[in-house]
Short mmCIF file of C-alpha atoms and ligand atoms in Angstrom, two decimals:
data_model
loop_
_atom_site.label_atom_id
_atom_site.label_comp_id
_atom_site.label_asym_id
_atom_site.label_seq_id
_atom_site.Cartn_x
_atom_site.Cartn_y
_atom_site.Cartn_z
CA MET O 1 86.51 107.78 77.08
CA ALA O 2 88.59 108.36 80.20
CA ALA O 3 87.67 104.89 81.42
CA LEU O 4 88.71 103.43 78.08
CA ARG O 5 92.00 105.29 78.22
CA SER O 6 92.79 104.09 81.72
CA SER O 7 91.87 100.51 80.93
CA LEU O 8 94.04 100.74 77.82
CA CYS O 9 96.81 102.06 80.03
CA VAL O 10 96.42 99.17 82.46
CA ALA O 11 96.53 96.75 79.53
CA VAL O 12 99.75 98.36 78.23
CA CYS O 13 101.26 98.27 81.70
CA LEU O 14 100.31 94.67 82.18
CA SER O 15 101.76 93.62 78.85
CA ALA O 16 104.92 95.60 79.62
CA GLY O 17 105.14 93.70 82.87
CA ILE O 18 104.50 90.40 81.09
CA ILE O 19 107.22 91.21 78.54
CA ALA O 20 109.64 92.04 81.35
CA VAL O 21 108.84 88.74 83.06
CA ALA O 22 109.06 86.83 79.77
CA ASP O 23 112.49 88.40 79.29
CA GLY O 24 113.45 86.68 82.54
CA GLN O 25 113.86 90.13 84.09
CA THR O 26 111.47 91.41 86.63
CA PRO O 27 112.00 95.18 86.66
CA ALA O 28 115.03 95.51 88.91
CA ASN O 29 115.92 98.61 90.85
CA PRO O 30 118.97 100.56 89.70
CA GLN O 31 122.04 99.08 91.41
CA ASN O 32 125.27 100.55 92.84
CA VAL O 33 124.05 104.12 92.95
CA ARG O 34 127.09 106.20 93.85
CA TRP O 35 128.39 109.75 93.85
CA VAL O 36 131.45 110.92 91.98
CA SER O 37 132.63 114.40 92.83
CA LEU O 38 135.85 116.22 91.99
CA ASP O 39 136.37 119.95 92.60
CA PHE O 40 132.60 120.29 93.17
CA LYS O 41 131.68 118.77 89.82
CA THR O 42 129.24 116.20 91.14
CA SER O 43 127.47 113.40 89.36
CA LEU O 44 125.63 110.23 90.14
CA THR O 45 126.22 106.87 88.44
CA TRP O 46 124.52 103.51 88.75
CA THR O 47 124.36 100.21 86.95
CA ALA O 48 121.37 99.26 84.88
CA LEU O 49 120.33 95.97 83.37
CA PRO O 50 120.48 95.82 79.58
CA HIS O 51 117.22 96.89 77.90
CA SER O 52 115.97 98.51 81.07
CA SER O 53 113.81 101.58 80.80
CA THR O 54 114.98 105.19 80.95
CA PHE O 55 115.72 106.88 84.29
CA THR O 56 114.68 110.10 85.95
CA VAL O 57 116.67 111.46 88.88
CA LEU O 58 115.30 113.66 91.64
CA TYR O 59 117.04 115.03 94.70
CA SER O 60 116.10 116.29 98.10
CA TRP O 61 117.74 117.59 101.27
CA ASP O 62 114.82 116.96 103.59
CA LYS O 63 113.54 113.71 101.95
CA TYR O 64 110.17 115.40 101.71
CA ASP O 65 110.36 117.70 98.70
CA TRP O 66 111.79 115.95 95.68
CA ILE O 67 113.17 118.21 92.97
CA GLU O 68 113.60 117.19 89.35
CA ILE O 69 116.88 117.91 87.58
CA PRO O 70 116.21 119.35 84.10
CA GLU O 71 119.25 117.53 82.65
CA CYS O 72 118.29 114.20 84.22
CA ILE O 73 114.83 113.37 82.91
CA GLN O 74 114.31 110.17 80.89
CA LEU O 75 117.99 109.40 80.72
CA THR O 76 119.12 106.51 78.58
CA LYS O 77 122.59 106.43 80.16
CA PRO O 78 123.11 105.57 83.84
CA HIS O 79 124.69 108.94 84.62
CA CYS O 80 123.35 112.26 85.87
CA ASP O 81 125.31 115.49 86.41
CA LEU O 82 123.98 117.39 89.43
CA THR O 83 126.68 120.08 89.50
CA ASN O 84 124.30 122.90 88.62
CA SER O 85 121.49 121.70 90.88
CA LEU O 86 123.20 121.26 94.23
CA ALA O 87 123.84 124.44 96.23
CA LEU O 88 127.45 124.86 97.36
CA VAL O 89 126.63 125.12 101.02
CA ASP O 90 127.16 122.69 103.87
CA ARG O 91 124.08 120.54 103.19
CA THR O 92 123.51 116.82 102.74
CA TYR O 93 121.50 115.61 99.76
CA VAL O 94 119.90 112.34 98.80
CA ALA O 95 119.07 111.49 95.19
CA ASP O 96 116.41 109.10 93.96
CA VAL O 97 117.00 107.21 90.72
CA ARG O 98 113.62 106.17 89.31
CA MET O 99 112.93 103.91 86.40
CA ASP O 100 110.50 105.46 83.93
CA MET O 101 107.75 102.88 83.71
CA ASP O 102 104.11 103.45 83.21
CA TYR O 103 103.08 102.67 86.74
CA SER O 104 101.32 106.02 86.86
CA ASP O 105 98.40 104.70 88.87
CA ASP O 106 100.74 103.49 91.61
CA PRO O 107 103.87 105.68 91.82
CA GLU O 108 104.76 103.94 95.10
CA ASN O 109 105.64 100.85 93.12
CA LEU O 110 108.03 102.54 90.72
CA PRO O 111 111.32 100.66 90.84
CA HIS O 112 113.76 103.17 92.25
CA THR O 113 116.87 103.40 94.42
CA TYR O 114 117.98 106.10 96.84
CA SER O 115 121.56 107.24 96.71
CA PRO O 116 123.71 107.34 99.84
CA PRO O 117 123.58 110.76 101.49
CA PHE O 118 126.13 113.19 100.08
CA ASN O 119 127.35 116.64 101.00
CA PRO O 120 129.42 118.05 98.10
CA PHE O 121 130.72 120.89 100.26
CA THR O 122 132.46 118.50 102.66
CA GLN O 123 132.83 115.35 100.55
CA SER O 124 133.86 116.48 97.07
CA ASN O 125 137.40 115.36 96.30
CA ILE O 126 139.89 118.16 95.63
CA SER O 127 142.48 117.77 92.90
CA ALA O 128 146.16 118.67 93.24
CA VAL O 129 147.12 122.35 93.42
CA LYS O 130 149.83 123.88 91.25
CA PHE O 131 152.62 125.90 92.84
CA THR O 132 155.95 127.60 92.25
CA ILE O 133 158.87 128.08 94.64
CA ASP O 134 161.28 131.00 94.98
CA THR O 135 164.33 131.03 97.23
CA LEU O 136 164.16 134.23 99.32
CA ASP O 137 167.41 133.79 101.25
CA GLU O 138 169.46 130.82 102.39
CA HIS O 139 166.95 129.95 105.13
CA SER O 140 163.56 130.61 103.51
CA VAL O 141 161.52 129.78 100.43
CA LEU O 142 158.33 131.38 99.08
CA VAL O 143 155.69 128.84 98.02
CA ASN O 144 153.12 130.39 95.67
CA ILE O 145 150.02 128.21 95.22
CA THR O 146 147.38 128.34 92.45
CA ASP O 147 143.96 126.93 93.38
CA PRO O 148 142.26 124.34 91.15
CA ILE O 149 139.41 125.75 89.08
CA THR O 150 135.94 124.22 89.35
CA SER O 151 133.56 123.79 86.43
CA ILE O 152 131.03 126.06 88.16
CA HIS O 153 130.24 129.50 86.77
CA ARG O 154 128.69 132.35 88.71
CA GLN O 155 128.12 135.72 87.05
CA GLN O 156 130.14 134.69 84.00
CA GLN O 157 133.06 133.79 86.24
CA GLN O 158 134.54 130.36 86.69
CA LEU O 159 134.94 129.67 90.39
CA SER O 160 138.10 128.32 91.98
CA ILE O 161 137.94 125.98 94.97
CA LYS O 162 138.87 129.05 97.07
CA ASP O 163 135.69 130.83 95.90
CA VAL O 164 133.67 127.87 97.15
CA LEU O 165 135.51 126.97 100.36
CA LYS O 166 136.53 130.54 101.28
CA LYS O 167 138.15 130.68 104.74
CA GLU O 168 137.83 126.92 105.22
CA LEU O 169 140.56 126.35 102.64
CA LYS O 170 144.10 126.02 103.95
CA TYR O 171 147.18 124.44 102.43
CA LYS O 172 149.47 121.73 103.70
CA ILE O 173 153.05 122.14 102.54
CA SER O 174 155.19 119.07 103.12
CA TYR O 175 158.94 119.49 102.67
CA TYR O 176 162.12 117.52 103.16
CA LYS O 177 165.83 117.86 102.58
CA SER O 178 166.66 116.42 99.20
CA GLY O 179 167.90 112.85 99.68
CA SER O 180 166.55 112.50 103.21
CA THR O 181 163.30 110.87 104.31
CA GLY O 182 162.35 113.06 107.30
CA LYS O 183 159.38 115.25 106.31
CA ARG O 184 158.09 118.40 107.94
CA ASP O 185 154.69 120.03 107.46
CA HIS O 186 153.74 123.67 107.28
CA ILE O 187 150.06 124.69 107.31
CA SER O 188 149.27 127.96 105.59
CA ASP O 189 146.05 130.00 105.50
CA PHE O 190 147.23 131.82 102.40
CA SER O 191 148.19 130.78 98.90
CA GLU O 192 151.51 132.62 99.31
CA ALA O 193 153.46 131.01 102.13
CA ILE O 194 156.98 131.47 103.41
CA VAL O 195 158.71 128.36 104.73
CA SER O 196 161.60 129.46 106.94
CA LYS O 197 164.22 127.97 109.29
CA LEU O 198 165.70 125.91 106.48
CA ASP O 199 169.31 124.76 106.71
CA ALA O 200 171.65 126.85 104.57
CA GLY O 201 173.39 125.23 101.63
CA GLN O 202 170.77 122.48 101.24
CA SER O 203 168.35 121.56 98.50
CA TYR O 204 164.76 121.14 99.77
CA CYS O 205 161.79 119.50 98.05
CA PHE O 206 158.19 120.70 98.47
CA MET O 207 154.75 119.14 97.94
CA VAL O 208 151.44 120.93 98.47
CA ALA O 209 147.82 119.78 98.98
CA ALA O 210 144.62 121.70 99.66
CA TYR O 211 143.73 121.17 103.32
CA ILE O 212 140.25 121.68 104.82
CA PRO O 213 140.53 121.00 108.58
CA SER O 214 136.82 121.76 109.14
CA ARG O 215 135.85 118.69 107.10
CA PRO O 216 135.38 115.22 108.57
CA GLU O 217 138.54 113.17 108.73
CA GLY O 218 139.17 111.33 105.48
CA SER O 219 138.13 114.18 103.21
CA GLN O 220 140.30 116.94 104.67
CA LEU O 221 143.20 116.62 102.26
CA GLY O 222 143.18 117.18 98.50
CA ALA O 223 145.45 115.23 96.17
CA TRP O 224 149.17 115.92 96.65
CA SER O 225 150.94 117.89 93.95
CA PRO O 226 154.11 116.46 92.43
CA HIS O 227 157.18 117.69 94.34
CA ILE O 228 159.41 120.58 93.29
CA CYS O 229 162.97 120.95 94.66
CA THR O 230 165.17 124.00 95.10
CA PRO O 231 168.43 123.67 93.18
CA THR O 232 171.45 122.50 95.20
CA PRO O 233 173.37 125.69 96.00
CA PRO O 234 176.81 125.75 94.31
CA GLY O 235 179.61 124.78 96.71
CA GLY O 236 177.03 123.74 99.28
CA MET O 237 177.55 120.59 101.26
CA THR O 238 175.51 117.84 99.79
CA GLU O 239 173.72 115.55 102.15
CA LEU O 240 175.48 112.20 102.43
CA SER O 241 173.35 109.24 101.65
CA LEU O 242 172.62 106.55 104.22
CA GLY O 243 175.01 104.20 102.36
CA ALA O 244 177.84 106.68 102.60
CA TRP O 245 177.24 107.16 106.34
CA LEU O 246 177.20 103.38 106.81
CA GLY O 247 180.52 103.09 104.92
CA ILE O 248 182.13 105.74 107.10
CA PHE O 249 180.77 104.06 110.25
CA ILE O 250 182.18 100.65 109.25
CA LEU O 251 185.57 102.18 108.35
CA LEU O 252 185.73 104.02 111.70
CA THR O 253 184.81 100.85 113.60
CA VAL O 254 187.54 98.87 111.81
CA VAL O 255 190.13 101.58 112.53
CA ILE O 256 189.11 101.71 116.21
CA ILE O 257 189.36 97.91 116.53
CA ILE O 258 192.83 97.86 114.88
CA VAL O 259 194.06 100.67 117.14
CA ALA O 260 192.62 98.90 120.20
CA VAL O 261 194.32 95.61 119.24
CA ILE O 262 197.66 97.35 118.69
CA ILE O 263 197.44 99.12 122.06
CA LEU O 264 196.51 95.89 123.81
CA CYS O 265 199.41 93.97 122.20
CA CYS O 266 201.88 96.71 123.12
CA LYS O 267 200.70 96.71 126.74
CA ARG O 268 201.01 92.92 126.95
CA ARG O 269 204.51 93.02 125.59
CA GLN O 270 205.48 95.83 127.90
CA SER O 271 204.09 94.04 130.96
CA SER O 272 205.77 90.72 130.02
CA HIS O 273 209.01 92.67 129.47
CA ILE O 274 208.69 94.22 132.94
CA HIS O 275 207.91 90.78 134.36
CA GLN O 276 210.97 89.28 132.67
CA THR O 277 213.31 92.02 133.84
CA SER O 278 211.89 92.00 137.37
CA THR O 279 212.09 88.26 138.19
CA PRO O 280 215.84 87.66 138.23
CA VAL O 281 216.37 90.28 140.92
C1 NAG V 301 137.23 110.46 96.19
O1 NAG V 301 138.44 109.80 95.87
C2 NAG V 301 138.55 108.50 96.43
C3 NAG V 301 139.94 107.97 96.10
O2 NAG V 301 140.25 108.10 94.77
C4 NAG V 301 137.44 107.62 95.85
O3 NAG V 301 137.52 106.33 96.40
C5 NAG V 301 136.10 108.24 96.20
O4 NAG V 301 135.06 107.49 95.62
C6 NAG V 301 136.03 109.67 95.69
N1 NAG V 301 134.80 110.26 96.18
C7 NAG V 301 133.98 110.92 95.38
C8 NAG V 301 132.77 111.46 96.04
O5 NAG V 301 134.19 111.09 94.19
C1 NAG V 302 152.10 134.29 92.96
O1 NAG V 302 151.59 133.90 91.71
C2 NAG V 302 150.60 134.80 91.20
C3 NAG V 302 150.04 134.22 89.94
O2 NAG V 302 150.97 133.47 89.24
C4 NAG V 302 151.25 136.18 90.97
O3 NAG V 302 150.29 137.10 90.48
C5 NAG V 302 151.80 136.68 92.30
O4 NAG V 302 152.46 137.91 92.11
C6 NAG V 302 152.76 135.66 92.88
N1 NAG V 302 153.16 136.10 94.20
C7 NAG V 302 154.43 136.35 94.55
C8 NAG V 302 154.62 136.85 95.95
O5 NAG V 302 155.37 136.14 93.80
#
């Protein structure tokens, strides 16, 4: 009976293989396996040929033990959410996307593709923070930052990126005088930061991004928030634009040239006058 079943199985497998070949498609491995991760919500996507089989995704951090993901067994769509499977610690994972074919007697031959290695703790993209600004006095502004929320729950609580990154999370505050292009940066360890030494009577604009200096370069900075500006203080001097400065510069140059020409002409006349009066003597 067992022999019959296995020979039946082989026959089914063979005909499946023949059908695949007849279709002009030898079973192809999943292509373009890539990670997408934002605020620690992490998933895997790949491209599949039309009419290909279902997929099962496993993951591993030592490439020895492969763990199944309950949500990613016999998938019909080329997409698997691993958010709840991957631990939020500094660890690199590899996933294996396998095509569900009845190659049970030779699992080595299952068409499959490994993902690139991925460490969500250091490689997940971070979205833009929200913040408010309050003018404390004419030289300082309080920047109050709200961390993005992740989709991860622990003990009935939704975690923020601060709950995951803890002390690794800092903030980069970039600010500039309204209408000028020179930017300055302020790094803060805390979500409430005071930016001081500002020029009095000026409007300043602020932008904030999550900043994780312990990460490898390229993934240290979250998305920048839109900028928020302090209102221009009433009666304050407004910064002159570059065009206005250029206008003033040209006007000054013209005035200086005219004055110089007048002085030169006067001197010439004076000297020729002296010359005239001095010769007859
Ligand atoms: C992070 O964002 C960049 C730029 O948008 C994108 O190219 C990259 O694939 C993203 N990485 C992940 C893991 O989602
Ligand atoms: C910053 O914002 C939070 C939440 O909006 C608020 O509870 C906190 O009091 C604010 N901090 C300051 C110093 O205004």
